[in-house]
GROMACS .gro file of C-alpha atoms in nm:
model
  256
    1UNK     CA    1   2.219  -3.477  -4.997
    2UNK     CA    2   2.149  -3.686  -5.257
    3UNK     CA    3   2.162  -3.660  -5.603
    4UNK     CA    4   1.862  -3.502  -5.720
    5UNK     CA    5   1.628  -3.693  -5.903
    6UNK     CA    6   1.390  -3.461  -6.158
    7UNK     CA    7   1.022  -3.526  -6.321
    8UNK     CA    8   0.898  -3.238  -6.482
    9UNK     CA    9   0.465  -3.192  -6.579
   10UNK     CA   10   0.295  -2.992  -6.718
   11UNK     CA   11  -0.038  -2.812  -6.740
   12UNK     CA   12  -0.227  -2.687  -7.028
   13UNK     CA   13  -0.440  -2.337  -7.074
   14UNK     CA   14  -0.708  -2.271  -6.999
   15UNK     CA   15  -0.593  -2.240  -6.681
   16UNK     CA   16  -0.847  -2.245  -6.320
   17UNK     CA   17  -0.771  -2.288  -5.968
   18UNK     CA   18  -0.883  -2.630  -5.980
   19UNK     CA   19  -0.690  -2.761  -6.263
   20UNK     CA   20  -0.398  -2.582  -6.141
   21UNK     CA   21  -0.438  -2.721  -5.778
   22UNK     CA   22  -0.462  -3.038  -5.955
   23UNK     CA   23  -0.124  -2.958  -6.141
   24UNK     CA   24   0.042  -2.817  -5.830
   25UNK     CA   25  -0.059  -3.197  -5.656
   26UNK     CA   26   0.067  -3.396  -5.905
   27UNK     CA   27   0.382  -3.197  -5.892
   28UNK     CA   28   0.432  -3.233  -5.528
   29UNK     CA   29   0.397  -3.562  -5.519
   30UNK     CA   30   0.662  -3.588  -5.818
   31UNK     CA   31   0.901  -3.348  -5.578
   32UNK     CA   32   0.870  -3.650  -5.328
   33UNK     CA   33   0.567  -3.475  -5.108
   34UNK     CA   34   0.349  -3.714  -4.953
   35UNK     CA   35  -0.063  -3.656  -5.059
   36UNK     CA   36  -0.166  -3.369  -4.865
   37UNK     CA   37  -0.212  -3.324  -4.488
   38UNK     CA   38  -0.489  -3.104  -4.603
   39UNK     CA   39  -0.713  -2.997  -4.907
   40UNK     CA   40  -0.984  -2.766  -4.846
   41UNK     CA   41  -1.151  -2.453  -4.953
   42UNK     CA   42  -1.196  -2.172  -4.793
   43UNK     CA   43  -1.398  -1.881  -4.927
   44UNK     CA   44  -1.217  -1.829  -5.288
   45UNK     CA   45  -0.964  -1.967  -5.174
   46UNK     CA   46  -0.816  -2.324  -5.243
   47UNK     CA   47  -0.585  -2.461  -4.952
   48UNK     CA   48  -0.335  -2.736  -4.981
   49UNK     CA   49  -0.082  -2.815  -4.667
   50UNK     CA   50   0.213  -2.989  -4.716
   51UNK     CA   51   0.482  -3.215  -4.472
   52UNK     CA   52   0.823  -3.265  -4.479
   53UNK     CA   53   0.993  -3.326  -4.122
   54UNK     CA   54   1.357  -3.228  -3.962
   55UNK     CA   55   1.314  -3.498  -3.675
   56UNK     CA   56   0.968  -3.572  -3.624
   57UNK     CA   57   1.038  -3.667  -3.258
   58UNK     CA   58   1.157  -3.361  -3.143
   59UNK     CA   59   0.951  -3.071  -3.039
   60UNK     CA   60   0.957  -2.814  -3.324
   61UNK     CA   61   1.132  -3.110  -3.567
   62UNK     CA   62   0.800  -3.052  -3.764
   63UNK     CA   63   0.738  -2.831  -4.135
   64UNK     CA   64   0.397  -2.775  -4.263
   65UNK     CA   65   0.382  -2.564  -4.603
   66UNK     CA   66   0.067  -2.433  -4.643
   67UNK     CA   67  -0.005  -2.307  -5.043
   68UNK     CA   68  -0.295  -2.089  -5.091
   69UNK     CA   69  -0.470  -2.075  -5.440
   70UNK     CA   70  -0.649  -1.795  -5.501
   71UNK     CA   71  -0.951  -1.777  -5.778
   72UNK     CA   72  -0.700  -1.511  -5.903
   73UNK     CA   73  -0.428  -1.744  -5.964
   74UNK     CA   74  -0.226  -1.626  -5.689
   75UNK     CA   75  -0.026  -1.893  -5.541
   76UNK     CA   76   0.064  -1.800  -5.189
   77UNK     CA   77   0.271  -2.027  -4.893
   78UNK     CA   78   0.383  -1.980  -4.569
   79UNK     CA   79   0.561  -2.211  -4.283
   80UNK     CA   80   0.517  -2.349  -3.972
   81UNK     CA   81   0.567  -2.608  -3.688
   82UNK     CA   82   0.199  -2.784  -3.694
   83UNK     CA   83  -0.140  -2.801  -3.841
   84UNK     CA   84  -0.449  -2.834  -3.733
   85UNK     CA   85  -0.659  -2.984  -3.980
   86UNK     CA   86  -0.986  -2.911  -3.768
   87UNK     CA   87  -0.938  -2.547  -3.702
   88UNK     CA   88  -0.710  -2.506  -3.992
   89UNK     CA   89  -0.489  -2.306  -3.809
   90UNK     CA   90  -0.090  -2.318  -3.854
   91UNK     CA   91   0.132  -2.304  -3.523
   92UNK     CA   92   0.413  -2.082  -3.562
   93UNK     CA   93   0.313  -1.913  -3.868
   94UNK     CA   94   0.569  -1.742  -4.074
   95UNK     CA   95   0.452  -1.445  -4.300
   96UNK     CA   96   0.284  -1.541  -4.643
   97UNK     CA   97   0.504  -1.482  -4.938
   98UNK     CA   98   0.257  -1.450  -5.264
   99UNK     CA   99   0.414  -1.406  -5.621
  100UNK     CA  100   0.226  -1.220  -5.936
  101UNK     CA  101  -0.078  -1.351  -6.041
  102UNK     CA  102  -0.053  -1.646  -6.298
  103UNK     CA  103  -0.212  -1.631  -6.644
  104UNK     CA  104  -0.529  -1.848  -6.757
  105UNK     CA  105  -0.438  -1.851  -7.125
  106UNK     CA  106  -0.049  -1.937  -7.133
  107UNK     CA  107   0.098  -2.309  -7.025
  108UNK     CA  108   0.258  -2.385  -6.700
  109UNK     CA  109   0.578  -2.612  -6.687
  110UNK     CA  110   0.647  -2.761  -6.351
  111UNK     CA  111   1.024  -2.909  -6.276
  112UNK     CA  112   1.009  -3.134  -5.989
  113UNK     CA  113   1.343  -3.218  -5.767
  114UNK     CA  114   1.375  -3.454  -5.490
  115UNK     CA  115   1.699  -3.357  -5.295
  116UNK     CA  116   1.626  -3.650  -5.060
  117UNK     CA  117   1.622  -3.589  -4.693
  118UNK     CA  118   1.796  -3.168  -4.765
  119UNK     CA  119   1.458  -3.053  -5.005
  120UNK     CA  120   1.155  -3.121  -5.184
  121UNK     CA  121   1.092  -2.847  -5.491
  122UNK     CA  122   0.892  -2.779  -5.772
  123UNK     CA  123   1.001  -2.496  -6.059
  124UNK     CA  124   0.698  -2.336  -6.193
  125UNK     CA  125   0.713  -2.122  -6.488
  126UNK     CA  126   0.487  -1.938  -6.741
  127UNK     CA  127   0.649  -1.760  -6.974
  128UNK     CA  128   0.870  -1.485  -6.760
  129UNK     CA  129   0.729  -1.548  -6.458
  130UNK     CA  130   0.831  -1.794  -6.270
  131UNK     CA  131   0.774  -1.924  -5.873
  132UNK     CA  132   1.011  -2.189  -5.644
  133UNK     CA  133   0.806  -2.379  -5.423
  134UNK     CA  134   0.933  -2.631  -5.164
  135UNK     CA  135   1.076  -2.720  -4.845
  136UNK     CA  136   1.444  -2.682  -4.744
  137UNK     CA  137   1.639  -2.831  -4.503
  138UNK     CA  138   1.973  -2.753  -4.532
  139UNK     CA  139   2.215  -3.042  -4.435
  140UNK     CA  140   2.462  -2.809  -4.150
  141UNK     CA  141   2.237  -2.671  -3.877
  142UNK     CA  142   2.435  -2.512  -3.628
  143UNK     CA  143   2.579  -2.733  -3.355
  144UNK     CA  144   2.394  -2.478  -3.098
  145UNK     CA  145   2.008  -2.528  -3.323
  146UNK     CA  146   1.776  -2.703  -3.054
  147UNK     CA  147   1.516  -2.830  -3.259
  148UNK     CA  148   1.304  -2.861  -2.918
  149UNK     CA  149   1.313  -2.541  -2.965
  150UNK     CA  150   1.358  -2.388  -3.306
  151UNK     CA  151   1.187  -2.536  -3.599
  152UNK     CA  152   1.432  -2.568  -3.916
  153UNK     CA  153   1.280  -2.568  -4.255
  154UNK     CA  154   1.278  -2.296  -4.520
  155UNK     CA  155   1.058  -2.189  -4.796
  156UNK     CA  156   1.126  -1.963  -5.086
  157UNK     CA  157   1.075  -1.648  -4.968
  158UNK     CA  158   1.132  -1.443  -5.333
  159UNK     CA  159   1.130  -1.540  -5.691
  160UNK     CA  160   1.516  -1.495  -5.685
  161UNK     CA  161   1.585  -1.862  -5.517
  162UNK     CA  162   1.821  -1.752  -5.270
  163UNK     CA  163   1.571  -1.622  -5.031
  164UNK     CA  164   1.457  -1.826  -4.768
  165UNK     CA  165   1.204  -1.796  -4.457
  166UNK     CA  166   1.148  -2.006  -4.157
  167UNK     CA  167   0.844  -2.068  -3.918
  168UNK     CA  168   0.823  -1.745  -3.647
  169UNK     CA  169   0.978  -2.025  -3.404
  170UNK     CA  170   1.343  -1.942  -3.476
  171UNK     CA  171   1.631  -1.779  -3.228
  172UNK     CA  172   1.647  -1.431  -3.441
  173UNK     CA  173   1.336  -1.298  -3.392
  174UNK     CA  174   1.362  -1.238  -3.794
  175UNK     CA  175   1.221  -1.553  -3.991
  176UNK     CA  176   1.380  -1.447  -4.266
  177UNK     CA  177   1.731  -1.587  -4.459
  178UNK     CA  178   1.926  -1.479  -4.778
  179UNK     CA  179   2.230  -1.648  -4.958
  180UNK     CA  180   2.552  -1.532  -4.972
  181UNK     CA  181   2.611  -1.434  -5.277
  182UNK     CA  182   2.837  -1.207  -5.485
  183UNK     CA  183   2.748  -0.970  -5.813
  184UNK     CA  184   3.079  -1.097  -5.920
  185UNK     CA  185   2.941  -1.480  -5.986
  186UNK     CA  186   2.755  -1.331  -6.306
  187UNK     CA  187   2.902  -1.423  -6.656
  188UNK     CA  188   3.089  -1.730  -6.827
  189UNK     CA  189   3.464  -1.737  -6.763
  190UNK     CA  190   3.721  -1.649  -7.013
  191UNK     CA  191   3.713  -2.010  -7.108
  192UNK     CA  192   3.376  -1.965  -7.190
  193UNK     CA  193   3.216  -2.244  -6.915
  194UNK     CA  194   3.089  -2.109  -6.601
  195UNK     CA  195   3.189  -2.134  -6.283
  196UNK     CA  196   2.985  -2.217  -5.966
  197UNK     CA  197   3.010  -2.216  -5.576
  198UNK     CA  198   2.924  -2.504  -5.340
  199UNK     CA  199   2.708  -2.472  -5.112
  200UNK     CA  200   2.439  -2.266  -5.003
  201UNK     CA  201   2.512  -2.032  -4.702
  202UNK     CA  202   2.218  -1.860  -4.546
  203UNK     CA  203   2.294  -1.560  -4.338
  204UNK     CA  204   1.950  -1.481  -4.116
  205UNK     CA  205   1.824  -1.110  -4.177
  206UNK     CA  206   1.906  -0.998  -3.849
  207UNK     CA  207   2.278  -0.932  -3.878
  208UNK     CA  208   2.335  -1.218  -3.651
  209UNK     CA  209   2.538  -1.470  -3.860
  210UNK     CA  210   2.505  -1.784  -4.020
  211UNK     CA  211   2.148  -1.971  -4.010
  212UNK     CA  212   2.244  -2.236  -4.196
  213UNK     CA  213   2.469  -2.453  -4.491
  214UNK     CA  214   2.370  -2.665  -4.786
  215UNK     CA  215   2.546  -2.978  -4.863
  216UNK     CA  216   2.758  -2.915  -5.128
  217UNK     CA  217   2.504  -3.095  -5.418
  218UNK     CA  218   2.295  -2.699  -5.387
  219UNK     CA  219   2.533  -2.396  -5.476
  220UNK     CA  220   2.504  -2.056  -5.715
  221UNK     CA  221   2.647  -2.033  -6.056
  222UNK     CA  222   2.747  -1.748  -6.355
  223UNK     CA  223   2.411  -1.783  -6.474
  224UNK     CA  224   2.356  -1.486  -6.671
  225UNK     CA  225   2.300  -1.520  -7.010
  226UNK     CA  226   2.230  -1.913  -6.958
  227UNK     CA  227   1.891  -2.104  -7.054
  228UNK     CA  228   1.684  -2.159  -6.757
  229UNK     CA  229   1.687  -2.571  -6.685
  230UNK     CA  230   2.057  -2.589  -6.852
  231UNK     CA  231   2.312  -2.834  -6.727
  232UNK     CA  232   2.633  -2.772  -6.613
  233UNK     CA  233   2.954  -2.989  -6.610
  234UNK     CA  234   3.192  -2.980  -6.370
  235UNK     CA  235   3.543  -3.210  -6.232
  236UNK     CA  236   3.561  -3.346  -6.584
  237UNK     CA  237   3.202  -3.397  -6.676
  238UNK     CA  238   3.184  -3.659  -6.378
  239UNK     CA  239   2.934  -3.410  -6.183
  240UNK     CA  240   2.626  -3.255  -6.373
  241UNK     CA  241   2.441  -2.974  -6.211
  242UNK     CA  242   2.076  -2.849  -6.297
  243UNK     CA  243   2.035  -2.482  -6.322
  244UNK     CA  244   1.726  -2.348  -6.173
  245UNK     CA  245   1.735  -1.982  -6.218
  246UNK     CA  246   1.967  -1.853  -6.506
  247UNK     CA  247   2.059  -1.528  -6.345
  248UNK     CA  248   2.399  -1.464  -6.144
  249UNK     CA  249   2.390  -1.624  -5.862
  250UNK     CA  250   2.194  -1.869  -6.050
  251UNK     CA  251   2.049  -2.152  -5.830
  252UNK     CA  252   2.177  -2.506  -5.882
  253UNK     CA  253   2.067  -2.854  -5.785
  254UNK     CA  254   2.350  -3.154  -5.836
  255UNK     CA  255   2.149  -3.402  -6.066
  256UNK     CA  256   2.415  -3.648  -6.149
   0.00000   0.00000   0.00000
């Protein structure tokens, strides 16, 4: 991957679908999103698909993000292979993963990374609450993945980060993915910095192994106790990570 390059936005209260739409555009685009392959509405909803490709030549090589607005302020996605924009259906739909409703009267900050070709997110949070949006494609697919076949391309499947789910076109039978991780990787060291792990490794749901691998510039950290957005240093303050979630296990991006 690499380095990840951040832009962060805001928006201001009072918040509606359409100015957050508007928001959750400008955002994408900072994240390195093309404009959308689609923008429509339907019924109270507000629609706005998304592309980011494995290999667009091969069969299933293909992600589409669809993110659903709702007039609640309930911002919704799910994953698949293609998208049709006249029919507006999604081939090889994953599940819908929808958050808690936002809030009209607080501020929304937006933290954009580019991860080149491994991701495209954006970090939304209002006060507590707080939603990862994006595409990843982690940089070790297994040598036996036939993207002819099997699409590969993950979206945040909980607010935790280290959740992941892929279109219904995968060899499981279970879209779903979580992280390694250990309840150990918590706290600051006794040296009072905190250590990290490289590398993302996603274990699919169905007790079937390894789905997939990061490059080492995404990995977990001690982030308990941190401030959300800090920066770690690591190898002599040569590599600088961003920290996405500040919990144990805490998501990190390399950003220098």
């Amino acid at each position: 991957m690499a380095i990840a390059t951040r832009i962060d936005s805001s928006l201001s209260p009072t918040i509606t679908q359409s100015t957050l739409a508007d928001a959750l555009k400008t955002a994408f685009i900072n994240a390195g999103f093309s404009t959308p392959t689609d923008d429509y509405t339907s019924g109270t909803d507000r629609i706005l698909v998304y592309r980011f490709d494995t290999e667009t030549a091969r069969n299933k090589g293909r992600n589409f993000l669809r993110v659903r607005i709702s007039n609640t302020l309930v911002i919704a996605c799910l994953i698949g292979t293609d998208w049709n924009t006249t029919t507006k259906a999604m081939t090889d739909s994953s599940a819908e993963f929808a958050p808690t409703a936002l809030s009209a009267s607080l501020p929304i900050n937006f933290v954009s990374l580019n991860c080149a070709s491994e991701g495209r997110f954006i970090f939304l949070s209002q006060g507590t609450a707080f939603i990862p949006l994006g595409i990843l494609i982690p940089a070790n697919r297994p040598t036996w993945w036939n993207l002819d076949t099997w699409s590969y391309g993950y979206f945040f499947s909980t607010i935790t980060g280290l959740n992941f789910r892929g279109s219904s076109a995968n060899p499981y039978g279970n879209a779903d993915n979580t992280a390694l991780t250990s309840a150990f990787l918590s706290n600051s060291n006794p040296g009072l910095s905190r250590d990290s792990l490289a590398g993302l490794v996603l274990l699919n749901n169905s007790n079937s192994g390894i789905s997939a691998k990061t490059s080492d510039d995404i990995g977990t950290a001690a982030g308990n106790g941190a401030i959300r957005y800090d920066t770690l240093s690591f190898n002599n303050n040569t590599q600088r990570y961003l920290l996405a979630v500040n919990t144990a296990n805490g998501l990190i991006f390399r950003i220098q």
